[in-house]
PDB file of N, CA and C in Angstrom:
ATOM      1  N   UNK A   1       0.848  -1.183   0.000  1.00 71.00           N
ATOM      2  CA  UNK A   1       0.000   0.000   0.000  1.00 71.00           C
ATOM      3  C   UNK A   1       0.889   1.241   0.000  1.00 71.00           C
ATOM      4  N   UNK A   2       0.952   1.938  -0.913  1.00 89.00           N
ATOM      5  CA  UNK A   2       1.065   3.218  -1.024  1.00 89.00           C
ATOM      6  C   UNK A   2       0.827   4.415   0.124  1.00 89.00           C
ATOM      7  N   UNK A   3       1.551   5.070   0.848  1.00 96.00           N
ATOM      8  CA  UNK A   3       1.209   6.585   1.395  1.00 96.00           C
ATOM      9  C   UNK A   3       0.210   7.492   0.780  1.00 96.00           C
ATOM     10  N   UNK A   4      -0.574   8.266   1.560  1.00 97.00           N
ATOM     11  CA  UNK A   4      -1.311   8.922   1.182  1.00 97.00           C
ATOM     12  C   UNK A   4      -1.227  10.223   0.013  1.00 97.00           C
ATOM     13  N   UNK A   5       0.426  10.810   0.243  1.00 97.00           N
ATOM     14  CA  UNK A   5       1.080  11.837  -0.786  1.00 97.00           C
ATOM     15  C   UNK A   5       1.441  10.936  -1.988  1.00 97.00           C
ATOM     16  N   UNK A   6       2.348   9.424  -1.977  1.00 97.00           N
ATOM     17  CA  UNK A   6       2.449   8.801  -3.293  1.00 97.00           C
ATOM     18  C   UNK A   6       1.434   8.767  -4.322  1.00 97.00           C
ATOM     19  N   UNK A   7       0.421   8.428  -3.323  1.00 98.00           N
ATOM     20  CA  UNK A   7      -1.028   8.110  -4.348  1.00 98.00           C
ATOM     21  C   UNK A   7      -1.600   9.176  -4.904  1.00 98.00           C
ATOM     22  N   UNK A   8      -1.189  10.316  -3.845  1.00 98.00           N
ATOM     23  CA  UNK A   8      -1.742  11.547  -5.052  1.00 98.00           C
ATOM     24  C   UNK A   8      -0.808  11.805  -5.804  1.00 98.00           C
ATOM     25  N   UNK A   9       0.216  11.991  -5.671  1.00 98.00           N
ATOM     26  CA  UNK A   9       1.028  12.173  -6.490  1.00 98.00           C
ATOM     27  C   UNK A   9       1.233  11.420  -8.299  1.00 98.00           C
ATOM     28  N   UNK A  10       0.880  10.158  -7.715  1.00 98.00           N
ATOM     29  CA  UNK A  10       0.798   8.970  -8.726  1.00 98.00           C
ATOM     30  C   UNK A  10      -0.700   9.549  -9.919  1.00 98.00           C
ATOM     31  N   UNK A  11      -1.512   9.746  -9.030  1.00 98.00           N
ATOM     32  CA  UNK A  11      -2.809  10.289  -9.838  1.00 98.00           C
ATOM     33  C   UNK A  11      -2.706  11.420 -10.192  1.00 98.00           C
ATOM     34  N   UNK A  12      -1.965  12.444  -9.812  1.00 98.00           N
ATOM     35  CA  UNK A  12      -1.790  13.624 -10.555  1.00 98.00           C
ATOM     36  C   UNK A  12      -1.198  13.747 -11.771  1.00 98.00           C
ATOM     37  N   UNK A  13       0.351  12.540 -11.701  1.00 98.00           N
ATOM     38  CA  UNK A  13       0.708  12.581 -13.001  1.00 98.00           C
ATOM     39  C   UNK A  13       0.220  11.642 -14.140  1.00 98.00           C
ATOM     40  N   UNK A  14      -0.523  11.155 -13.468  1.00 98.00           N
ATOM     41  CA  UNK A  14      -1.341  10.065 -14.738  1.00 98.00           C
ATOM     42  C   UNK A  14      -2.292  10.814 -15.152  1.00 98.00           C
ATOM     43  N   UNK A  15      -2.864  11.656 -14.564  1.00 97.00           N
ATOM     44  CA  UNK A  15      -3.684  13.227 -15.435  1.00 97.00           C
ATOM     45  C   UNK A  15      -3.269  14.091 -16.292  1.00 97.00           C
ATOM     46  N   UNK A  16      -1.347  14.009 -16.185  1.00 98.00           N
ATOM     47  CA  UNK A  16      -0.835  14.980 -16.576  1.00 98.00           C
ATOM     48  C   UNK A  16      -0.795  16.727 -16.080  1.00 98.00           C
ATOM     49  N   UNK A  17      -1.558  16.606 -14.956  1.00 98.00           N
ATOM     50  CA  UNK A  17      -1.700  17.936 -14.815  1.00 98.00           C
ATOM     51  C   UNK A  17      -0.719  18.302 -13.825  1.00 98.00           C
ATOM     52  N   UNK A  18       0.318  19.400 -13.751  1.00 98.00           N
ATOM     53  CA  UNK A  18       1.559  19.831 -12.923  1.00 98.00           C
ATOM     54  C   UNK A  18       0.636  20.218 -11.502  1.00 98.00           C
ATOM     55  N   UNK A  19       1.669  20.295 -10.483  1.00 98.00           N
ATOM     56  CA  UNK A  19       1.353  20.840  -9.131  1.00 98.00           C
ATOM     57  C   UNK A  19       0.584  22.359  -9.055  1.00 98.00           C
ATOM     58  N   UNK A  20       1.529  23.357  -9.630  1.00 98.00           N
ATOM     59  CA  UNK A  20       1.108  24.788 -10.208  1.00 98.00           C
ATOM     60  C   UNK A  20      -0.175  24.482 -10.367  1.00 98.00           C
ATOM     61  N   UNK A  21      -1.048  23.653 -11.604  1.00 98.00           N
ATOM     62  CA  UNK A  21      -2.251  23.538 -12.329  1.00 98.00           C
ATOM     63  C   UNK A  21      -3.238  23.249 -11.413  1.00 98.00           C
ATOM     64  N   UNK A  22      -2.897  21.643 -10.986  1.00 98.00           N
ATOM     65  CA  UNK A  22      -3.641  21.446  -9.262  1.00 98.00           C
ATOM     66  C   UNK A  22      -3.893  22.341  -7.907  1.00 98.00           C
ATOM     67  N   UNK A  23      -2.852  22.693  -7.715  1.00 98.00           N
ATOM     68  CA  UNK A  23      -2.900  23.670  -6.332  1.00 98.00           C
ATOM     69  C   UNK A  23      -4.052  24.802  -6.658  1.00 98.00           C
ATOM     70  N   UNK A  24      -3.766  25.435  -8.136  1.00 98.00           N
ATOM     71  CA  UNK A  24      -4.499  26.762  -8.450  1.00 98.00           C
ATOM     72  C   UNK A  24      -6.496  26.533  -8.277  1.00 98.00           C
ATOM     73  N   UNK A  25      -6.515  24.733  -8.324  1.00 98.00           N
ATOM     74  CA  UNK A  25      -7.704  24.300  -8.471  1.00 98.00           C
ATOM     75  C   UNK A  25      -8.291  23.987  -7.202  1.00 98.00           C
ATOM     76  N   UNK A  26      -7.588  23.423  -6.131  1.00 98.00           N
ATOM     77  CA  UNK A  26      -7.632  23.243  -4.847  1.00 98.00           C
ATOM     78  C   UNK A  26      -7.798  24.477  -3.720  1.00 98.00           C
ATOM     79  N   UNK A  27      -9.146  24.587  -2.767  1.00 98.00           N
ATOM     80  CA  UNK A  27      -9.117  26.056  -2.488  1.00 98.00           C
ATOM     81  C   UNK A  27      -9.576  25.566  -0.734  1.00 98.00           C
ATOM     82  N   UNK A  28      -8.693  26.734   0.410  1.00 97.00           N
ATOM     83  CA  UNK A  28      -8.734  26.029   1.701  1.00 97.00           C
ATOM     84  C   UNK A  28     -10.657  26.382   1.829  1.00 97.00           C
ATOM     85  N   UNK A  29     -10.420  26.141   3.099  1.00 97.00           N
ATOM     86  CA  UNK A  29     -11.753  26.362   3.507  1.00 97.00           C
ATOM     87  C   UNK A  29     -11.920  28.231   3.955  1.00 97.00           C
ATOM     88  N   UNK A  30     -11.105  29.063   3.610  1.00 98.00           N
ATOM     89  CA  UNK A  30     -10.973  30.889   3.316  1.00 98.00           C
ATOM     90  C   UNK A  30     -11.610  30.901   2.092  1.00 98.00           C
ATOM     91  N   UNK A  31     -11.503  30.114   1.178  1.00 97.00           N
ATOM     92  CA  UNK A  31     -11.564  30.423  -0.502  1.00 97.00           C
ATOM     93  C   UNK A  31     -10.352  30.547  -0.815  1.00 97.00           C
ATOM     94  N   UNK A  32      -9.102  30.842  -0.699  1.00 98.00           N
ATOM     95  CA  UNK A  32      -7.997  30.845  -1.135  1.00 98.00           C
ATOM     96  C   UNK A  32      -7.298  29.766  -1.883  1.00 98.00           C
ATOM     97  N   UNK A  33      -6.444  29.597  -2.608  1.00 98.00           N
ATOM     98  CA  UNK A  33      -5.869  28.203  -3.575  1.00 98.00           C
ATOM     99  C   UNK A  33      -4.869  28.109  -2.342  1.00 98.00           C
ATOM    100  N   UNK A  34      -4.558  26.706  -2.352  1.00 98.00           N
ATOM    101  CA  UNK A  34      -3.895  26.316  -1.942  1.00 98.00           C
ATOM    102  C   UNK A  34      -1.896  26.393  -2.707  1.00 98.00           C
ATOM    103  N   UNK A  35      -0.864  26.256  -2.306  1.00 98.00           N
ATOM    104  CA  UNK A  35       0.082  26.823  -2.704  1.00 98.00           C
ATOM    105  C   UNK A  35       0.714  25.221  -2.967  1.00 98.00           C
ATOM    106  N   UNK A  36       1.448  25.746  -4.453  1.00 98.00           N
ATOM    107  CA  UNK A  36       2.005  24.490  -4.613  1.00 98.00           C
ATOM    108  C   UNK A  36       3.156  23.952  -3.995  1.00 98.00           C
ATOM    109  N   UNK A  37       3.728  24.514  -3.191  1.00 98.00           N
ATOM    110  CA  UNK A  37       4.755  24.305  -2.216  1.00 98.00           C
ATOM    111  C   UNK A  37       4.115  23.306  -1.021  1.00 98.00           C
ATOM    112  N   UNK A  38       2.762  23.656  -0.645  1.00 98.00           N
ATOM    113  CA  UNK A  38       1.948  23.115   0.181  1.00 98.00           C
ATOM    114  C   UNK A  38       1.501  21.549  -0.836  1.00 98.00           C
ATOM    115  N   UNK A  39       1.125  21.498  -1.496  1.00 98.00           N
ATOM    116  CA  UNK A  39       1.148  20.516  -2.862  1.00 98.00           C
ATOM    117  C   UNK A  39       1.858  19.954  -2.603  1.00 98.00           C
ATOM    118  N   UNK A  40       3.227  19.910  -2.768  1.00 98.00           N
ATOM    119  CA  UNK A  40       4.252  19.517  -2.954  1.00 98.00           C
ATOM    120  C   UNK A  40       4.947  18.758  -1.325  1.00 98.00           C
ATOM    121  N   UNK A  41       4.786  19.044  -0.778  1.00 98.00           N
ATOM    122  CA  UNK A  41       4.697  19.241   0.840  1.00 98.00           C
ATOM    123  C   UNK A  41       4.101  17.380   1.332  1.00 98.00           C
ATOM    124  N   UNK A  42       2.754  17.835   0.551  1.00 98.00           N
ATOM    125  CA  UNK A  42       1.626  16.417   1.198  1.00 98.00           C
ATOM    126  C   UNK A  42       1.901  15.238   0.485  1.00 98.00           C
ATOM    127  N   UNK A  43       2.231  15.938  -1.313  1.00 98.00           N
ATOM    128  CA  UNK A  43       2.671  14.512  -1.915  1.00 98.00           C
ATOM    129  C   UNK A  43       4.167  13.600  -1.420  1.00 98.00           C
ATOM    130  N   UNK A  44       4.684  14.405  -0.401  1.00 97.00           N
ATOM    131  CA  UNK A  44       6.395  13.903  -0.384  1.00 97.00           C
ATOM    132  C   UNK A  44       6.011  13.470   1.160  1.00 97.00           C
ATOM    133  N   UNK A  45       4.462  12.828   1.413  1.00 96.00           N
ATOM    134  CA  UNK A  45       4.334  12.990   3.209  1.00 96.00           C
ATOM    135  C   UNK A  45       5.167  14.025   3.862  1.00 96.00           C
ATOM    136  N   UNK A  46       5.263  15.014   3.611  1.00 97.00           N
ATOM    137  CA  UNK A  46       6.107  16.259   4.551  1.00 97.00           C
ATOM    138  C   UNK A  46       5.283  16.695   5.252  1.00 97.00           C
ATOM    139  N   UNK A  47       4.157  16.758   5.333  1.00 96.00           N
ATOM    140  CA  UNK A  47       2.844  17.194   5.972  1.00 96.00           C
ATOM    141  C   UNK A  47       1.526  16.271   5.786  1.00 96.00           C
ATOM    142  N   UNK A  48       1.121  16.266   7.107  1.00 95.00           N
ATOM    143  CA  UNK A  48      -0.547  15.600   7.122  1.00 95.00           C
ATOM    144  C   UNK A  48      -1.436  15.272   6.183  1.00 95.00           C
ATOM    145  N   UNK A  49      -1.863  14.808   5.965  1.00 95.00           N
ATOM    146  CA  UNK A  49      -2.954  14.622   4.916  1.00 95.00           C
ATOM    147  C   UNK A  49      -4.086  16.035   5.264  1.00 95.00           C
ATOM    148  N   UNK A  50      -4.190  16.466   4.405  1.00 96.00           N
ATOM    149  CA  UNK A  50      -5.514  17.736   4.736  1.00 96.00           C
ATOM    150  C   UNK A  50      -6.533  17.443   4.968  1.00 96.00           C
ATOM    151  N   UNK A  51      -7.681  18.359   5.380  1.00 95.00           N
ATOM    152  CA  UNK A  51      -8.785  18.083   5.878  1.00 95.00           C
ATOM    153  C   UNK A  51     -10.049  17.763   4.772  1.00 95.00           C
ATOM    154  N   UNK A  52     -11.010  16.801   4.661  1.00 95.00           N
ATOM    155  CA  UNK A  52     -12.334  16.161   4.545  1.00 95.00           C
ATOM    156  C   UNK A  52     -12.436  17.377   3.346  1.00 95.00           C
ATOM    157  N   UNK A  53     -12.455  18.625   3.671  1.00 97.00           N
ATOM    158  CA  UNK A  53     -13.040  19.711   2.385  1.00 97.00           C
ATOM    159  C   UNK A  53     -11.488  20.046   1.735  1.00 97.00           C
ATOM    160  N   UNK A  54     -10.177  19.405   1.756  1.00 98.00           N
ATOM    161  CA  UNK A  54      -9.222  19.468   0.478  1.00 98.00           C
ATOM    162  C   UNK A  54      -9.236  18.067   0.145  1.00 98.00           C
ATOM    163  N   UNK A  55      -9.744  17.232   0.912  1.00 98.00           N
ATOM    164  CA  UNK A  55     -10.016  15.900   0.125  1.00 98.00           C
ATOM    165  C   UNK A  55     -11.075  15.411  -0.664  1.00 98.00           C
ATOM    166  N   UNK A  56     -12.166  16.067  -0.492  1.00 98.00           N
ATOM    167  CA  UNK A  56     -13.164  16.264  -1.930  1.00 98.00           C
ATOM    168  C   UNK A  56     -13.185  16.739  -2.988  1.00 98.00           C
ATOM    169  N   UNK A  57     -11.548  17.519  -2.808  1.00 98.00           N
ATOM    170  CA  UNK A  57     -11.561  18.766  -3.596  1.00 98.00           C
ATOM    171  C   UNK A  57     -10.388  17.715  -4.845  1.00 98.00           C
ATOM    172  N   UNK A  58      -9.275  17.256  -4.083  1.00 98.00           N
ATOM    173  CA  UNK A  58      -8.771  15.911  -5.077  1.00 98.00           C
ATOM    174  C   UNK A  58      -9.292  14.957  -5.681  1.00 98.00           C
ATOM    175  N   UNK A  59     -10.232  14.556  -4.883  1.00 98.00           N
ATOM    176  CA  UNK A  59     -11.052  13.268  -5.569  1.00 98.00           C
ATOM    177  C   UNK A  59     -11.655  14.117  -6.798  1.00 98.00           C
ATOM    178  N   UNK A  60     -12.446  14.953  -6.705  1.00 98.00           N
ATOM    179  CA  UNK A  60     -13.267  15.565  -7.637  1.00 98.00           C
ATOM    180  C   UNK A  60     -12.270  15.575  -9.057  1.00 98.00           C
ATOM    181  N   UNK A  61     -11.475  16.951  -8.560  1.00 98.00           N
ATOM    182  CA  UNK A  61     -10.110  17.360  -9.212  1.00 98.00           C
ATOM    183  C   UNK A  61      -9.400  16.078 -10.166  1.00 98.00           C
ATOM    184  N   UNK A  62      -9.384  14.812  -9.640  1.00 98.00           N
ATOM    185  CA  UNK A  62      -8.365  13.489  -9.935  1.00 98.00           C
ATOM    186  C   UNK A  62      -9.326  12.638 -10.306  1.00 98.00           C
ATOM    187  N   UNK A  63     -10.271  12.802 -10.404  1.00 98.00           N
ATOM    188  CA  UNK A  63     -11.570  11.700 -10.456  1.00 98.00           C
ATOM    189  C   UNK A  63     -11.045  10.136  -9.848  1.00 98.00           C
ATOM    190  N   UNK A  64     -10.913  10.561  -8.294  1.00 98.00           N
ATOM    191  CA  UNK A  64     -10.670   9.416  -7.330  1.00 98.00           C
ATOM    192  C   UNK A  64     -11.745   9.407  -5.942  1.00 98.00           C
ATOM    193  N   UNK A  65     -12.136   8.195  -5.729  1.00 97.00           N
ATOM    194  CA  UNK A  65     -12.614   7.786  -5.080  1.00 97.00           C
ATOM    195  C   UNK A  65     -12.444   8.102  -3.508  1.00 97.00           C
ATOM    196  N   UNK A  66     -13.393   9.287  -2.676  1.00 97.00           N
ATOM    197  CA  UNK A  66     -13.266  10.479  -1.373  1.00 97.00           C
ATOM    198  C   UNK A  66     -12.910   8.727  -0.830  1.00 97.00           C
ATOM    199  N   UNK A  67     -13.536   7.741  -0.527  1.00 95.00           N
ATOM    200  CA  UNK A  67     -13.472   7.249   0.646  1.00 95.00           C
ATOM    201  C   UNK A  67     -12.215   6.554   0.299  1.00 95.00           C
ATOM    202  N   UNK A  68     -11.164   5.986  -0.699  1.00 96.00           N
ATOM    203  CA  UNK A  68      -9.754   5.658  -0.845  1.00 96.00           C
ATOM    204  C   UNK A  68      -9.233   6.745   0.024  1.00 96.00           C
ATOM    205  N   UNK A  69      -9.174   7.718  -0.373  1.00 97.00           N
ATOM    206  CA  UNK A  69      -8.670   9.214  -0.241  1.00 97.00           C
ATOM    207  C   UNK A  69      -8.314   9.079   1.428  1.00 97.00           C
ATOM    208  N   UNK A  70      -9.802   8.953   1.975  1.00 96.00           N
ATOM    209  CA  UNK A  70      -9.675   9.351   3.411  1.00 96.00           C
ATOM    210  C   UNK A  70      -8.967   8.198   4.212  1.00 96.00           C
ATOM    211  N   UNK A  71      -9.390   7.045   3.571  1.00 94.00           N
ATOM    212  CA  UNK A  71      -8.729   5.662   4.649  1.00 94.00           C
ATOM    213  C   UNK A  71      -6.920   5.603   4.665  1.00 94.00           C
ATOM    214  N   UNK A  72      -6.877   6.009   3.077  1.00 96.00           N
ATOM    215  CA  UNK A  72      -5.081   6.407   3.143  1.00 96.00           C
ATOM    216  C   UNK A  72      -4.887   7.381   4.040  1.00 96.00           C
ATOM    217  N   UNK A  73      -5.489   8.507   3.935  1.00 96.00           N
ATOM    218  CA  UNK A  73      -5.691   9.854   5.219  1.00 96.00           C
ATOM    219  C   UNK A  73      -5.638   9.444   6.528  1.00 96.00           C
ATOM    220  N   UNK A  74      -6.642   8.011   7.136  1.00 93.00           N
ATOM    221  CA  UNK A  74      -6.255   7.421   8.492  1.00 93.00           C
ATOM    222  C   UNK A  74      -7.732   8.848   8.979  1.00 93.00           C
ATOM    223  N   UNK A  75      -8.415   9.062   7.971  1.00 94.00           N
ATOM    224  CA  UNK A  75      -9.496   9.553   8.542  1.00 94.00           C
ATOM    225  C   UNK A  75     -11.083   8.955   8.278  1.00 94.00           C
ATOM    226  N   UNK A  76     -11.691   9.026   9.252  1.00 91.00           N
ATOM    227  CA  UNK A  76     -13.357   8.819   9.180  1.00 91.00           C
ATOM    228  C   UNK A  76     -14.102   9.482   7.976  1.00 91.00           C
ATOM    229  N   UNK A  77     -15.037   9.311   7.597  1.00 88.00           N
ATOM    230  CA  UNK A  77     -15.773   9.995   6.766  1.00 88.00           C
ATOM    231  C   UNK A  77     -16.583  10.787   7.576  1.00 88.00           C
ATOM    232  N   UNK A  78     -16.851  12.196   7.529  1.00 86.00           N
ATOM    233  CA  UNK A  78     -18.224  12.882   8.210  1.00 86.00           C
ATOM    234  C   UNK A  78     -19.404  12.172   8.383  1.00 86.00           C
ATOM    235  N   UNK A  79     -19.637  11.563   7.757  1.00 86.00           N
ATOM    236  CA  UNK A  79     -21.085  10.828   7.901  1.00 86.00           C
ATOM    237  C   UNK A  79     -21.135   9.801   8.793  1.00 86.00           C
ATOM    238  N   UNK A  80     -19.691   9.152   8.836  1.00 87.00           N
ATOM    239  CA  UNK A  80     -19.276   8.309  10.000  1.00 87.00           C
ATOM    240  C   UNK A  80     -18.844   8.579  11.320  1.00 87.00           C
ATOM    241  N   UNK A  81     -18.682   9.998  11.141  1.00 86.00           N
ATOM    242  CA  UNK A  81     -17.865  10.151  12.290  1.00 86.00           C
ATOM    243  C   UNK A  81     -18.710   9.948  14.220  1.00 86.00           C
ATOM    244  N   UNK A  82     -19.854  10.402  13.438  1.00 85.00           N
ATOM    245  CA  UNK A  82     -20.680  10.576  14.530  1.00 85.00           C
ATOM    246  C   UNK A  82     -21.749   9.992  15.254  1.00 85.00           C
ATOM    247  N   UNK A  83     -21.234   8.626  15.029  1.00 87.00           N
ATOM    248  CA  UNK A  83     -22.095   7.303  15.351  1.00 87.00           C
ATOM    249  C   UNK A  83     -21.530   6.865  16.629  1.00 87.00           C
ATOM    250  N   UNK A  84     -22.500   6.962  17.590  1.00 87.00           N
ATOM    251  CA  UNK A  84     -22.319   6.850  18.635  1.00 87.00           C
ATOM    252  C   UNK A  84     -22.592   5.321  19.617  1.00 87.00           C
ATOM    253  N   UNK A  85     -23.006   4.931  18.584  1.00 91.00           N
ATOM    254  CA  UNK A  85     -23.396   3.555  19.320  1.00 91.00           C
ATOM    255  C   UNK A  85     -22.330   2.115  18.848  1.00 91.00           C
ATOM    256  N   UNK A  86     -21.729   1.781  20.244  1.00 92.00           N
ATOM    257  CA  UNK A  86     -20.743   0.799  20.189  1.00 92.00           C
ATOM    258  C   UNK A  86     -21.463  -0.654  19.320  1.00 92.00           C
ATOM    259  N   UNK A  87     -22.349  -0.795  18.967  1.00 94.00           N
ATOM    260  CA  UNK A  87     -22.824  -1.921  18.845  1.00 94.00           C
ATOM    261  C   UNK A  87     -22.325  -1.673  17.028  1.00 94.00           C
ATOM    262  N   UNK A  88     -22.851  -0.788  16.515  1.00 91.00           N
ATOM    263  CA  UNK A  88     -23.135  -0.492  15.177  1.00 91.00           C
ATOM    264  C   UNK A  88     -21.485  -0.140  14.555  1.00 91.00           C
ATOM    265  N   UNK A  89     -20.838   0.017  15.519  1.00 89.00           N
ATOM    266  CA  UNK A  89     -19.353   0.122  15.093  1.00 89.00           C
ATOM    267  C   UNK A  89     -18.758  -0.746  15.444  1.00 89.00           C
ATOM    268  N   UNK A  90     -18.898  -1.709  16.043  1.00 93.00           N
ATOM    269  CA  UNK A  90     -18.728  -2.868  16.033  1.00 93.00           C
ATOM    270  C   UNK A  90     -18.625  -4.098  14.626  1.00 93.00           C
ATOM    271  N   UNK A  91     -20.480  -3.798  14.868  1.00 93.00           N
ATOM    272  CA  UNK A  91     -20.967  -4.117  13.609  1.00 93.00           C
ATOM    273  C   UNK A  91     -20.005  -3.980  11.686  1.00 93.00           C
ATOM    274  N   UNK A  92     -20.136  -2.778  11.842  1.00 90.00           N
ATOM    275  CA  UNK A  92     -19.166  -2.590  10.632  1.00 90.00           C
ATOM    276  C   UNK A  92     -17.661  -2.664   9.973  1.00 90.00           C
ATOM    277  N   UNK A  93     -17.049  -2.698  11.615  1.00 90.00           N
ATOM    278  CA  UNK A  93     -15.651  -3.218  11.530  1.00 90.00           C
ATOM    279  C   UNK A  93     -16.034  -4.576  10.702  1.00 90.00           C
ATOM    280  N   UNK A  94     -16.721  -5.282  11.707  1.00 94.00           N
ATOM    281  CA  UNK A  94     -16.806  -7.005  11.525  1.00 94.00           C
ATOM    282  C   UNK A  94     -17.211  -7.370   9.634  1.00 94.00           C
ATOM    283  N   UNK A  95     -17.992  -6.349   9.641  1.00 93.00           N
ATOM    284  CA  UNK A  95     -18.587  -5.964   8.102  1.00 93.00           C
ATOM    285  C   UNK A  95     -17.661  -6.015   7.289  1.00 93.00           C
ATOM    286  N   UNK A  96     -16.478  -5.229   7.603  1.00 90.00           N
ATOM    287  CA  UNK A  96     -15.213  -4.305   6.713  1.00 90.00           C
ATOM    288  C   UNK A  96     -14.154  -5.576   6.721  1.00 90.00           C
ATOM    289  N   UNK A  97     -14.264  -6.318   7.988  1.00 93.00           N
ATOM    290  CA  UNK A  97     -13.365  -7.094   7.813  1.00 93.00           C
ATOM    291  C   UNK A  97     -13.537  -8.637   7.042  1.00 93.00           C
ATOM    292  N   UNK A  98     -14.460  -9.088   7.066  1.00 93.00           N
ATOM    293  CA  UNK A  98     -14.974  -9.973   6.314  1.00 93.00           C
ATOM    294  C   UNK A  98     -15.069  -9.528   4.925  1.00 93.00           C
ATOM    295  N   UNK A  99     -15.306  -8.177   4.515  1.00 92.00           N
ATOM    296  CA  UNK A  99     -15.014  -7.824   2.845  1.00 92.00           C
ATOM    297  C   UNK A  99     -14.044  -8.405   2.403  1.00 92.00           C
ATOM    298  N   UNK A 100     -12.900  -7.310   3.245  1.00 89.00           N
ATOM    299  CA  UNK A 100     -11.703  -7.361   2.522  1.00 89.00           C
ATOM    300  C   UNK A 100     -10.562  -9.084   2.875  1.00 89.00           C
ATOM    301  N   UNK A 101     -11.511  -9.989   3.702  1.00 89.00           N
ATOM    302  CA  UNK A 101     -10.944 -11.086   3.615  1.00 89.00           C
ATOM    303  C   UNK A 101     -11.519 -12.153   2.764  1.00 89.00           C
ATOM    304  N   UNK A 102     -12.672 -11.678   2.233  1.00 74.00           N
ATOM    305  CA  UNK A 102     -13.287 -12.596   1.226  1.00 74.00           C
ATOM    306  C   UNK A 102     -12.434 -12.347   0.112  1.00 74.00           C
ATOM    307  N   UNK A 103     -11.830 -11.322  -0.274  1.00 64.00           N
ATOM    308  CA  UNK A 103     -11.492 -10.721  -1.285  1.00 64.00           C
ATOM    309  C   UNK A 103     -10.233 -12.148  -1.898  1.00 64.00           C
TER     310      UNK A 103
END
């Protein structure tokens, strides 16, 4: 398995599109673009994986799949995050893990 910066990185250049091109498309949660130094930064793991609203913003951008995105990220999905009942997270581990061992 790949790091979370390889894989973007890997999908950026199979788009062909440079860091400059990406970053200018990628915007924080100010409205501002993100800087390709900062770009450059996440693809080399030099920094964190960004937050849930610059990771919709790649998937979209890369036409890749938010929930790859986030599990390389080592983050929850919003919709998941806020399930409060031990039974049902339970539940879906057991779910998740039987997928990916049928596989």
């Amino acid at each position: 398995m790949s790091s979370f910066g390889a894989y973007l990185a890997k999908a950026r250049k199979k788009t062909g599109i440079s860091q400059k091109d990406l970053a200018s498309k990628i915007y924080k949660e100010d409205g501002s673009p993100i800087s390709p130094q900062y770009l450059n930064d996440i693809e080399r793991d030099r920094r964190n994986p960004p937050s849930e609203y610059i990771l919709k913003q790649f998937a979209q951008e890369l036409n890749l799949s938010l929930d790859y995105l986030q599990y390389l990220a080592g983050q929850l999905p919003s919709d998941i995050q806020n399930v409060n009942e031990p039974s049902k997270i339970e539940a879906a581990f057991k779910a998740f893990r039987k997928a990916i061992k049928d596989e």
